[in-house]
PDB file of C-alpha atoms and ligand atoms in Angstrom:
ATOM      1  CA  UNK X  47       0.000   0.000   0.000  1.00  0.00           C
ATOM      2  CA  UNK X  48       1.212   3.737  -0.610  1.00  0.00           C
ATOM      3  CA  UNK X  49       2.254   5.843   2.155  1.00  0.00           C
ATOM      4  CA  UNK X  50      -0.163   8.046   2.794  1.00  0.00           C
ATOM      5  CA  UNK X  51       1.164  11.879   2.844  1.00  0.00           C
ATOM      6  CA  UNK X  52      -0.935  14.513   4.672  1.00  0.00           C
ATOM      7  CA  UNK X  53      -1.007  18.377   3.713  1.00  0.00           C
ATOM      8  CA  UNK X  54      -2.966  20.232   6.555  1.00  0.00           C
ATOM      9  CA  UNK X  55      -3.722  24.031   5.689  1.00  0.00           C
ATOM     10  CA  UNK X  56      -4.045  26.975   8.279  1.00  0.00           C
ATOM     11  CA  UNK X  57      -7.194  29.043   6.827  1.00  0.00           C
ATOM     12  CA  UNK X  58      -6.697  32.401   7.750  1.00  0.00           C
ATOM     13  CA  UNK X  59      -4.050  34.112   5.925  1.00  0.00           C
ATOM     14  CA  UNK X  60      -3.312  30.799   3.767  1.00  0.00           C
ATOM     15  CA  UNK X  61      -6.958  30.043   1.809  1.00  0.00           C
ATOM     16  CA  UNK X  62      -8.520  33.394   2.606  1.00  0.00           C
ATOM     17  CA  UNK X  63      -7.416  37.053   4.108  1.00  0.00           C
ATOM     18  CA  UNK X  64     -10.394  36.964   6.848  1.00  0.00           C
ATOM     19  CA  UNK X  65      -7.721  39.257   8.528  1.00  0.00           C
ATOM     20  CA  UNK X  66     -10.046  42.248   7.229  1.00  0.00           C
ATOM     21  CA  UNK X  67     -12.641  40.938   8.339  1.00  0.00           C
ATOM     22  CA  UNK X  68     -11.634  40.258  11.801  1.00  0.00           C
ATOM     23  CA  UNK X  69     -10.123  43.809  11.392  1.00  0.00           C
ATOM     24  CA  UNK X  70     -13.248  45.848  10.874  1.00  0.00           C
ATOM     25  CA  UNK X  71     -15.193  43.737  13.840  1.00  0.00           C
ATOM     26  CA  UNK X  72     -12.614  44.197  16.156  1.00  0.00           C
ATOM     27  CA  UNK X  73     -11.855  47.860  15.257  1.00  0.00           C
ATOM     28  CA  UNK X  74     -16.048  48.651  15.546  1.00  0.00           C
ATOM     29  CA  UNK X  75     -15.912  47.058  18.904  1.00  0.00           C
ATOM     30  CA  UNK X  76     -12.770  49.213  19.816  1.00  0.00           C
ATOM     31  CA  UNK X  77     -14.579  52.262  19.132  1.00  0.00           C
ATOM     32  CA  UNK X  78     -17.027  51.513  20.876  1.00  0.00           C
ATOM     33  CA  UNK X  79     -15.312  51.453  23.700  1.00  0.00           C
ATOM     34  CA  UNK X  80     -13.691  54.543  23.180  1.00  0.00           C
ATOM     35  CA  UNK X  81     -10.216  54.093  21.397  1.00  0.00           C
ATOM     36  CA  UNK X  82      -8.953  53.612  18.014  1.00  0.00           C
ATOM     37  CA  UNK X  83      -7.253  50.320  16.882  1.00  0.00           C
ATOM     38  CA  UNK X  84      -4.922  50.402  13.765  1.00  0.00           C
ATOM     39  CA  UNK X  85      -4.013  47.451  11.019  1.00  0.00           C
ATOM     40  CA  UNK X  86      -0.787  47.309  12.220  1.00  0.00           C
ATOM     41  CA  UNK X  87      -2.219  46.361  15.465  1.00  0.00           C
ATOM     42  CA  UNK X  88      -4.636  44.077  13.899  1.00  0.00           C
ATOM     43  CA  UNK X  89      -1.287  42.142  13.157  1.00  0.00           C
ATOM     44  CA  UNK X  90      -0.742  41.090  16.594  1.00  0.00           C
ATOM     45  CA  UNK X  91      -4.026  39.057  16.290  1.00  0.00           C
ATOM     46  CA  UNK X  92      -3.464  36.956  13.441  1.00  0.00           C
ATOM     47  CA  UNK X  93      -3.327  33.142  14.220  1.00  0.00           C
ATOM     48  CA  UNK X  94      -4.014  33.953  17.994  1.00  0.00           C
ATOM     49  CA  UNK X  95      -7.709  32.961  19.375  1.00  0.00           C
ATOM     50  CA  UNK X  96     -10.783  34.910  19.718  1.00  0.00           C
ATOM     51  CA  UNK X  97     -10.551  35.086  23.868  1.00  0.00           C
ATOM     52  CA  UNK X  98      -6.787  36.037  23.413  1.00  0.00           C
ATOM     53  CA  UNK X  99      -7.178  38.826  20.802  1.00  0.00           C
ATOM     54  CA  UNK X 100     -10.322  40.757  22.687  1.00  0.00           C
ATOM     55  CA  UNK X 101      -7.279  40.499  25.636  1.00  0.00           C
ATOM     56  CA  UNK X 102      -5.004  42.071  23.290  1.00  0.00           C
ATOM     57  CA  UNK X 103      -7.616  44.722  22.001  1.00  0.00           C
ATOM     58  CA  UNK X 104      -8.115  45.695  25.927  1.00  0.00           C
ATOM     59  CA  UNK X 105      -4.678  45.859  26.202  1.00  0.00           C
ATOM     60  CA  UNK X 106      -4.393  48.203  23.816  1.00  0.00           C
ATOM     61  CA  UNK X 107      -7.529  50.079  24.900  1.00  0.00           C
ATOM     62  CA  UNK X 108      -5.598  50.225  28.651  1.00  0.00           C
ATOM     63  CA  UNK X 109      -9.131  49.117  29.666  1.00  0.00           C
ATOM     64  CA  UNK X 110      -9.941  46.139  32.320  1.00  0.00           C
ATOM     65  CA  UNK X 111     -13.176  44.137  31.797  1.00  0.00           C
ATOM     66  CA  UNK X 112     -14.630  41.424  34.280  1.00  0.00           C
ATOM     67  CA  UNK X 113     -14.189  37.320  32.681  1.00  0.00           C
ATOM     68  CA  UNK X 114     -18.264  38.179  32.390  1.00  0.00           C
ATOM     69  CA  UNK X 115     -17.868  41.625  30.429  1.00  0.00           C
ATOM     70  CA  UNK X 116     -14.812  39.678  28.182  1.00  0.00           C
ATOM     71  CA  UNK X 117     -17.384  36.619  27.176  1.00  0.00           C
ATOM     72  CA  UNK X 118     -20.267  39.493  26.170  1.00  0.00           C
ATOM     73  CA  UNK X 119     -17.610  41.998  24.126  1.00  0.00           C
ATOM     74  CA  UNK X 120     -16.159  38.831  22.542  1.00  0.00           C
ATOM     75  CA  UNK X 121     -19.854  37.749  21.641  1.00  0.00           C
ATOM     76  CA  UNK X 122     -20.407  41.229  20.265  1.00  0.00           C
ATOM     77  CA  UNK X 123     -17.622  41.174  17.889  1.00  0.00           C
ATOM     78  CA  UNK X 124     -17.917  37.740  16.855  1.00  0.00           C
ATOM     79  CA  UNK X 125     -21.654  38.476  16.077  1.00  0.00           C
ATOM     80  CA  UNK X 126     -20.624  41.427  13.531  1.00  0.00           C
ATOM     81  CA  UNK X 127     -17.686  39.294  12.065  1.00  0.00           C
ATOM     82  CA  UNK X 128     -20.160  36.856  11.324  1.00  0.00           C
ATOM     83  CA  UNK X 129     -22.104  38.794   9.160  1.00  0.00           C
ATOM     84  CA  UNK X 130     -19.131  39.813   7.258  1.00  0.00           C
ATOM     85  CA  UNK X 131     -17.977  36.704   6.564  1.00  0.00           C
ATOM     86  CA  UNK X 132     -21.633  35.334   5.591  1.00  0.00           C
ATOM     87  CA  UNK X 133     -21.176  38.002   2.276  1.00  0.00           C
ATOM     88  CA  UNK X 134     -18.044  36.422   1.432  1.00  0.00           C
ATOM     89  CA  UNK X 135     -18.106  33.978  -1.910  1.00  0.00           C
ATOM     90  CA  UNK X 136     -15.373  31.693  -3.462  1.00  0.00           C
ATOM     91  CA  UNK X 137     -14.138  34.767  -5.200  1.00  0.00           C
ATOM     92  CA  UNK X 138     -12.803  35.323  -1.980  1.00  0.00           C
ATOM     93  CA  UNK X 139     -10.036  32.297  -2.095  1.00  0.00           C
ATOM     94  CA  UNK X 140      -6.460  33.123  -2.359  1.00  0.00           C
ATOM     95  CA  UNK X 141      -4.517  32.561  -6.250  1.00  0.00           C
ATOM     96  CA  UNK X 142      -3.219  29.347  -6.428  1.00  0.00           C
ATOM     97  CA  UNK X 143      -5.054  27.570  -3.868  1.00  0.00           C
ATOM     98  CA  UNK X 144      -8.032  25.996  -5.579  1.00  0.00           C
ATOM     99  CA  UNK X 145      -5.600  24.468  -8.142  1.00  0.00           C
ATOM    100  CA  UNK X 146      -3.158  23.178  -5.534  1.00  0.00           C
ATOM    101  CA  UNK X 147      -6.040  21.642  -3.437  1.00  0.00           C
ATOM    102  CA  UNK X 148      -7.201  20.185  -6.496  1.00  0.00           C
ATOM    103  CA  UNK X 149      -4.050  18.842  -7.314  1.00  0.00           C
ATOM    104  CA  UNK X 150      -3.669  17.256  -3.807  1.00  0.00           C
ATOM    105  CA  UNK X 151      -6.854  15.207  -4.286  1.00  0.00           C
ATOM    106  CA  UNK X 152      -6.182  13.965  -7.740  1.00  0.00           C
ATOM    107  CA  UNK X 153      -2.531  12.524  -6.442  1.00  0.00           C
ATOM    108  CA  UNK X 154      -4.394  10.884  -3.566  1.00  0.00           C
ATOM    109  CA  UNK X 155      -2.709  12.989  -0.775  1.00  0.00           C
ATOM    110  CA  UNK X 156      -4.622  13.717   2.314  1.00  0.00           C
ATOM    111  CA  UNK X 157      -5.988  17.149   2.884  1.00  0.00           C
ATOM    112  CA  UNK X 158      -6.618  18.755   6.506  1.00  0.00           C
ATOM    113  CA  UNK X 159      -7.795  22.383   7.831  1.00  0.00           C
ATOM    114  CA  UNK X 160      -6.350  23.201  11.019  1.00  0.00           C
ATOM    115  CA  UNK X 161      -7.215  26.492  12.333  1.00  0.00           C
ATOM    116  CA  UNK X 162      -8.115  28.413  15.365  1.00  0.00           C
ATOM    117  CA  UNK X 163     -11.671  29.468  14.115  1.00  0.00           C
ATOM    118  CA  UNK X 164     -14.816  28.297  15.410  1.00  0.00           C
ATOM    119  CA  UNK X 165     -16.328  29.473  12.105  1.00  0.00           C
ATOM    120  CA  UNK X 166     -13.888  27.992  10.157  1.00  0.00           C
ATOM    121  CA  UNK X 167     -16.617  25.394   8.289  1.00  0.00           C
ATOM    122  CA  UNK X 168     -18.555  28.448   7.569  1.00  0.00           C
ATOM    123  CA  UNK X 169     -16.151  29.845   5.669  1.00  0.00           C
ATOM    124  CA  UNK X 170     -15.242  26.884   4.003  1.00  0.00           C
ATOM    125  CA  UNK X 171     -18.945  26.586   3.367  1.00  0.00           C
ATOM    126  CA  UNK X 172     -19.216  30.300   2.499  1.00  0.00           C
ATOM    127  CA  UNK X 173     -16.211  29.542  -0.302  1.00  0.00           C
ATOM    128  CA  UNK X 174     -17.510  26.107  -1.406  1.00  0.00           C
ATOM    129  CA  UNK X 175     -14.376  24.132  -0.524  1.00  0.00           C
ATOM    130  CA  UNK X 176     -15.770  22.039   2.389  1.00  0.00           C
ATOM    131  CA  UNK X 177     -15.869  19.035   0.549  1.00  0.00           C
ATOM    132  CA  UNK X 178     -12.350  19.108  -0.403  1.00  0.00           C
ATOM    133  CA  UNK X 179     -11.162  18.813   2.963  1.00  0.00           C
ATOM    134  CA  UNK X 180     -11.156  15.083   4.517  1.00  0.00           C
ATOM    135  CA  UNK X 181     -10.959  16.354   8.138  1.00  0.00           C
ATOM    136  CA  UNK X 182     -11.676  19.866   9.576  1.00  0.00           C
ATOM    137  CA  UNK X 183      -9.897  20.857  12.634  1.00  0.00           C
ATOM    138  CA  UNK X 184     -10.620  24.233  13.553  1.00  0.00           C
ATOM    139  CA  UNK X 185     -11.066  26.190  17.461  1.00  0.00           C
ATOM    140  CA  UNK X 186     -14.318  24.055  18.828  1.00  0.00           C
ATOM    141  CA  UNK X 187     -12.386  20.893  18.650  1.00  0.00           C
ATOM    142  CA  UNK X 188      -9.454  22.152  20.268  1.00  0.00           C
ATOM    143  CA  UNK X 189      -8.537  23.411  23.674  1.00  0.00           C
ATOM    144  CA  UNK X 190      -4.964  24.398  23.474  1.00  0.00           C
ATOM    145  CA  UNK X 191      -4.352  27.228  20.624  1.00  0.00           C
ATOM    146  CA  UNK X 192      -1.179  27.385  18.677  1.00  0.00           C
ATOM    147  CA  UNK X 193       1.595  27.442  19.225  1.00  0.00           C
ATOM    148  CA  UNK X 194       0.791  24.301  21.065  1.00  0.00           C
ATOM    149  CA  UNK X 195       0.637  21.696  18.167  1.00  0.00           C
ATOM    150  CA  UNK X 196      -2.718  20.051  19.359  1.00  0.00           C
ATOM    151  CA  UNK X 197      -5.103  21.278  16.171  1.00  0.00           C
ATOM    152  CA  UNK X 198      -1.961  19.898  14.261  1.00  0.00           C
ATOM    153  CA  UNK X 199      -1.569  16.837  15.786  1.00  0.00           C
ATOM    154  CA  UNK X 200      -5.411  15.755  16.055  1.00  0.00           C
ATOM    155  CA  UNK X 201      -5.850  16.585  12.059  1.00  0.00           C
ATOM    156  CA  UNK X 202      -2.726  13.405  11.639  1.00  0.00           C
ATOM    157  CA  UNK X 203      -4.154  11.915  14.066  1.00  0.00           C
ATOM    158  CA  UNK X 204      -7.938  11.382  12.946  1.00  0.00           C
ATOM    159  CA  UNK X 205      -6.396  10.399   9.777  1.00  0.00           C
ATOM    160  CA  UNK X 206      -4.381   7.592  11.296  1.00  0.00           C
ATOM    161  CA  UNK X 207      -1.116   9.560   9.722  1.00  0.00           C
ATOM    162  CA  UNK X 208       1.963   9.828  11.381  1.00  0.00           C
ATOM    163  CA  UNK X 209       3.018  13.429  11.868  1.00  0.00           C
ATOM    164  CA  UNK X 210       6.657  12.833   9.671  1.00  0.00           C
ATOM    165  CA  UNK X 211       4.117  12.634   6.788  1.00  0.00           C
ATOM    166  CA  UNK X 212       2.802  15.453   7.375  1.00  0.00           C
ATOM    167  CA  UNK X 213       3.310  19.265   5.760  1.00  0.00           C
ATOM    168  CA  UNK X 214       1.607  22.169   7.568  1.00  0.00           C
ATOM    169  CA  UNK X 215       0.852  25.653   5.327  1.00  0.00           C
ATOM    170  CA  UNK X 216       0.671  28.480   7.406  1.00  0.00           C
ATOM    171  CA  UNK X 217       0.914  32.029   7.763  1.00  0.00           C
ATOM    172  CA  UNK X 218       1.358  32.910  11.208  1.00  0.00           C
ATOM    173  CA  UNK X 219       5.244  32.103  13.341  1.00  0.00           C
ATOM    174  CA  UNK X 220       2.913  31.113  16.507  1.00  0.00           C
ATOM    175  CA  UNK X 221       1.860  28.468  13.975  1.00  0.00           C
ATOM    176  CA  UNK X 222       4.961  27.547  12.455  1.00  0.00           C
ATOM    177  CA  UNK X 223       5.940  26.787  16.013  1.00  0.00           C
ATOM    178  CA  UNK X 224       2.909  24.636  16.864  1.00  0.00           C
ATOM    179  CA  UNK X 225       3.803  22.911  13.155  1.00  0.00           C
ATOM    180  CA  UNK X 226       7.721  22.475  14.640  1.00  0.00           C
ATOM    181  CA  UNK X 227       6.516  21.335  17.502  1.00  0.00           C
ATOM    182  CA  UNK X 228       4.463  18.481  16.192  1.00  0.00           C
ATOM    183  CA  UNK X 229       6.964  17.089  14.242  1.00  0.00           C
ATOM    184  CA  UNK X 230       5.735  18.047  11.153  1.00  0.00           C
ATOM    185  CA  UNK X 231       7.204  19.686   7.988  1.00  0.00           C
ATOM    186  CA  UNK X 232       6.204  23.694   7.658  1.00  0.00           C
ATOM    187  CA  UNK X 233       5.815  26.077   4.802  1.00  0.00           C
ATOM    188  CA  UNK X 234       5.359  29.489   5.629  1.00  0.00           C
ATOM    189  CA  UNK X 235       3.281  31.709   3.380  1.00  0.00           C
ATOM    190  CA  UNK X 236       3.834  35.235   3.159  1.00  0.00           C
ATOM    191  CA  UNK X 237       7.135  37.462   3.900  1.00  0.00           C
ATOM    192  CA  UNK X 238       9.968  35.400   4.722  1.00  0.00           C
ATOM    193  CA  UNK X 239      11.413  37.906   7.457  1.00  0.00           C
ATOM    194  CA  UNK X 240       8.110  37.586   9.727  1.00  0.00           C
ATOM    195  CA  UNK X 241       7.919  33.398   8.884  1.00  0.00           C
ATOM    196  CA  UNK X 242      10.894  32.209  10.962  1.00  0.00           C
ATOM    197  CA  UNK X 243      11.800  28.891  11.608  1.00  0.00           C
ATOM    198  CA  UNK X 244       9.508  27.688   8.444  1.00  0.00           C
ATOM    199  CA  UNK X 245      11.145  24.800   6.447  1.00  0.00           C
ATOM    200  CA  UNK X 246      10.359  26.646   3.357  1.00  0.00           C
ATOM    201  CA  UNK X 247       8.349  30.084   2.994  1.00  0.00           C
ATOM    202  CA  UNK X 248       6.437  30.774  -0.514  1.00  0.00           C
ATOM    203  CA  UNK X 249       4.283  34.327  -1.331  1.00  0.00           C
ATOM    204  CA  UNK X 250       1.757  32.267  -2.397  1.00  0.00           C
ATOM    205  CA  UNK X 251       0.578  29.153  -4.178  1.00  0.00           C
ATOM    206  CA  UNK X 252       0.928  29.655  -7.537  1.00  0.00           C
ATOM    207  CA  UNK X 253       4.135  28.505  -8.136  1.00  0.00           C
ATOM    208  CA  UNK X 254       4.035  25.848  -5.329  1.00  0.00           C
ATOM    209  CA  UNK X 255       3.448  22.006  -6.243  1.00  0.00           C
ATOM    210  CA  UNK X 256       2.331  18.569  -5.025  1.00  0.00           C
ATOM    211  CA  UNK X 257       6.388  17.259  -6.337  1.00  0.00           C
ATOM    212  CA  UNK X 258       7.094  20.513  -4.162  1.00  0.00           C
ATOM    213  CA  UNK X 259       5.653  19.125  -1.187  1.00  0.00           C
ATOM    214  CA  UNK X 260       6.982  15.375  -1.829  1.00  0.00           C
ATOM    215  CA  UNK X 261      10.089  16.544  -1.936  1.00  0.00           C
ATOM    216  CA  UNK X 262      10.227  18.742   1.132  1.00  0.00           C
ATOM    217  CA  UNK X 263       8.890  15.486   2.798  1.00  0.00           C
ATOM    218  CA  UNK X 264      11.488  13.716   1.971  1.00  0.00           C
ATOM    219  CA  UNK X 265      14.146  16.176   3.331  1.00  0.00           C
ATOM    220  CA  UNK X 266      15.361  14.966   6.545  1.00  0.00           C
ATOM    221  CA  UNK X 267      15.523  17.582   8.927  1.00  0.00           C
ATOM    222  CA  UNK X 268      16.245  17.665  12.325  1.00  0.00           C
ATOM    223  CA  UNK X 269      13.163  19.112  13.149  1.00  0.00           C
ATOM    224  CA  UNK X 270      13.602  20.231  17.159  1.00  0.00           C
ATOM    225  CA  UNK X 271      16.406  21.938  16.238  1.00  0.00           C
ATOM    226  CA  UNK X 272      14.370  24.895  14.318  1.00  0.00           C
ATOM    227  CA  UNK X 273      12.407  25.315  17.145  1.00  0.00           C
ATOM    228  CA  UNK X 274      12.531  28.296  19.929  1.00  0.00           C
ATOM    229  CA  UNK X 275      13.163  27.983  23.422  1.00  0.00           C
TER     230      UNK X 275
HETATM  231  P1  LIG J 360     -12.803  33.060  15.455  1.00  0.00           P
HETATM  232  P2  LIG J 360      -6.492  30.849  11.625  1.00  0.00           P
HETATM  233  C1  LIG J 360      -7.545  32.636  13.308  1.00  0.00           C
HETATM  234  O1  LIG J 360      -7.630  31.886  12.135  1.00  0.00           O
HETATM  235  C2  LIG J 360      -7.379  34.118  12.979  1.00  0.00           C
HETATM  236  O2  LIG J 360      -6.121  34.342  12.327  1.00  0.00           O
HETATM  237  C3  LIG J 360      -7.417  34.933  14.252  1.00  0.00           C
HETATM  238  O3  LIG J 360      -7.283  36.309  13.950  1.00  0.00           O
HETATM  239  C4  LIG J 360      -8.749  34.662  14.977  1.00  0.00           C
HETATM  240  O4  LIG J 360      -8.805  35.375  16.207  1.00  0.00           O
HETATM  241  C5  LIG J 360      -8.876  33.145  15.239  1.00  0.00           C
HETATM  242  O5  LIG J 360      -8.787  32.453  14.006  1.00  0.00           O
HETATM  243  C6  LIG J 360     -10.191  32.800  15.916  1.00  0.00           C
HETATM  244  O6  LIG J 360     -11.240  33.069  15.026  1.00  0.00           O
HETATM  245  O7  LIG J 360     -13.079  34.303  16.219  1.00  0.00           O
HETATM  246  O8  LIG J 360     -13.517  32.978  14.121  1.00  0.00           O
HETATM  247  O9  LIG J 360     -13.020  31.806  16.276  1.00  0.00           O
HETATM  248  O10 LIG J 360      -5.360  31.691  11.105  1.00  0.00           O
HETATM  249  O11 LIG J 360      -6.082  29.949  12.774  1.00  0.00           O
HETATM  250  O12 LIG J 360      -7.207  30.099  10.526  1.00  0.00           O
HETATM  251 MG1  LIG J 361      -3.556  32.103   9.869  1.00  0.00          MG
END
C-alpha cells in the first residue's frame, strides 16, 4: 500500500485574508469602547484565538473588563464578524489555492484544515471548498491554541497519519511553532522575514506544487532543532 502523505492548511491568511474581516469587527468594537485600533495592530491578532485577541484589544484600549464583560464583548464582535464573513463567496479564495487543493486530491494525498476558528466550516462553506477537505480541525475541537501543536496533531491523528508525513501551510510564526513542535514539515506563506523557523516560505501558491511538497517530505531535517526555546 502507498504511504499516505498529509497536507494540513491553516485558513486564515493561507486560503482566505479573513484578517479584514476580523479587522473591521474588532476595530467597531474598539470604538465603541472609546479608542482607536490600527491594522498594524490588527497584526498582533493573526493566528491567535478569539478570547486572546479581545485580551489584546483591551490591552491596547488600557481598559480592564470582568471574565463576564470579556465573554459578552467577545460575543459582540464575533456576532458582527459573522455577518461579514456570511457576504463572502469563493471569489474570496487566495490565487493558487483551488488548483493546488485540487491537485492534492487527484494525487491521492490527504488534505486537513487546522485552524483556530470556530467558524472555520462556515467559511469553508461560504467559499464552497468544504468538501475538499477530509478532516476539519478548527477552534471548537481544540482546547490548546497554537503554538501548542494540538489542532496539528489531532488533524494526523484522525487520519491515522503519522506526523513525519505530514506538511503544515501556514501564515502565522505562533503556527509555524505549533507545526515544529508536532513534528511536522512547515511552509510558511507570506514574507519570509516575519515566517521564521519555516522549512520553506512561498508568497503564495501559484508557483508551489504537489512534487514541491513530496520533496520537502522527503528532506530529513532535524526538526527540534528549528524550534525556539
Ligand atoms: P474566530 P487561523 C484565526 O484563524 C485568525 O487568524 C485569528 O485572527 C482569529 O482570532 C482566530 O482564528 C479565531 O477566530 O473568532 O472565528 O473563532 O489563522 O487559525 O485560521
Ligand atoms: Mg492564519
Amino acid at each position: 500500500m502507498d504511504i499516505l502523505h498529509l497536507a494540513i492548511f491553516d485558513l486564515d491568511g493561507v486560503i482566505v485574508d479573513t484578517a479584514k474581516y476580523h479587522y473591521l469587527a474588532w476595530k467597531r468594537l474598539a470604538e465603541e469602547l472609546g479608542f482607536q485600533f490600527t491594522p498594524a495592530a490588527n497584526e498582533r491578532l493573526k493566528g491567535v484565538s478569539r478570547q486572546r485577541s479581545l485580551e489584546i484589544l483591551l490591552e491596547i484600549g488600557g481598559l480592564r473588563k470582568t471574565e463576564e464583560e470579556r465573554i459578552q464583548l467577545a460575543e459582540k464582535k464575533n456576532t458582527w464578524y459573522v455577518e461579514y464573513i456570511l457576504q463572502m463567496d469563493k471569489s474570496e479564495i487566495l490565487p493558487g489555492v483551488l488548483p493546488f487543493l485540487q491537485e492534492l486530491k487527484d494525487r491521492g494525498i490527504k488534505i486537513a484544515l487546522g485552524s483556530a476558528s470556530k467558524n472555520a466550516r462556515t467559511i469553508l462553506d461560504r467559499l464552497e471548498i468544504t468538501e475538499l477537505f477530509d478532516v476539519i480541525v478548527d477552534g471548537n475541537l481544540v482546547s490548546q491554541a497554537k503554538p501548542d501543536p494540538e489542532v496539528f496533531l489531532l488533524g494526523a491523528e484522525l487520519l491515522g497519519i503519522p506526523p513525519r508525513s505530514a506538511v503544515v501551510f501556514e501564515d502565522a510564526q505562533a503556527g509555524i511553532e505549533a507545526a515544529l513542535r508536532a513534528g511536522m514539515k512547515v511552509v510558511g506563506v507570506g514574507d519570509p522575514s516575519l515566517l521564521r523557523n519555516a522549512h520553506h516560505v512561498i508568497p503564495g501558491f501559484a508557483s508551489f506544487k504537489v512534487e514541491d511538497l513530496l520533496r520537502l517530505l522527503e528532506a530529513a531535517a532535524p526538526l527540534e532543532a528549528h524550534v525556539n526555546p
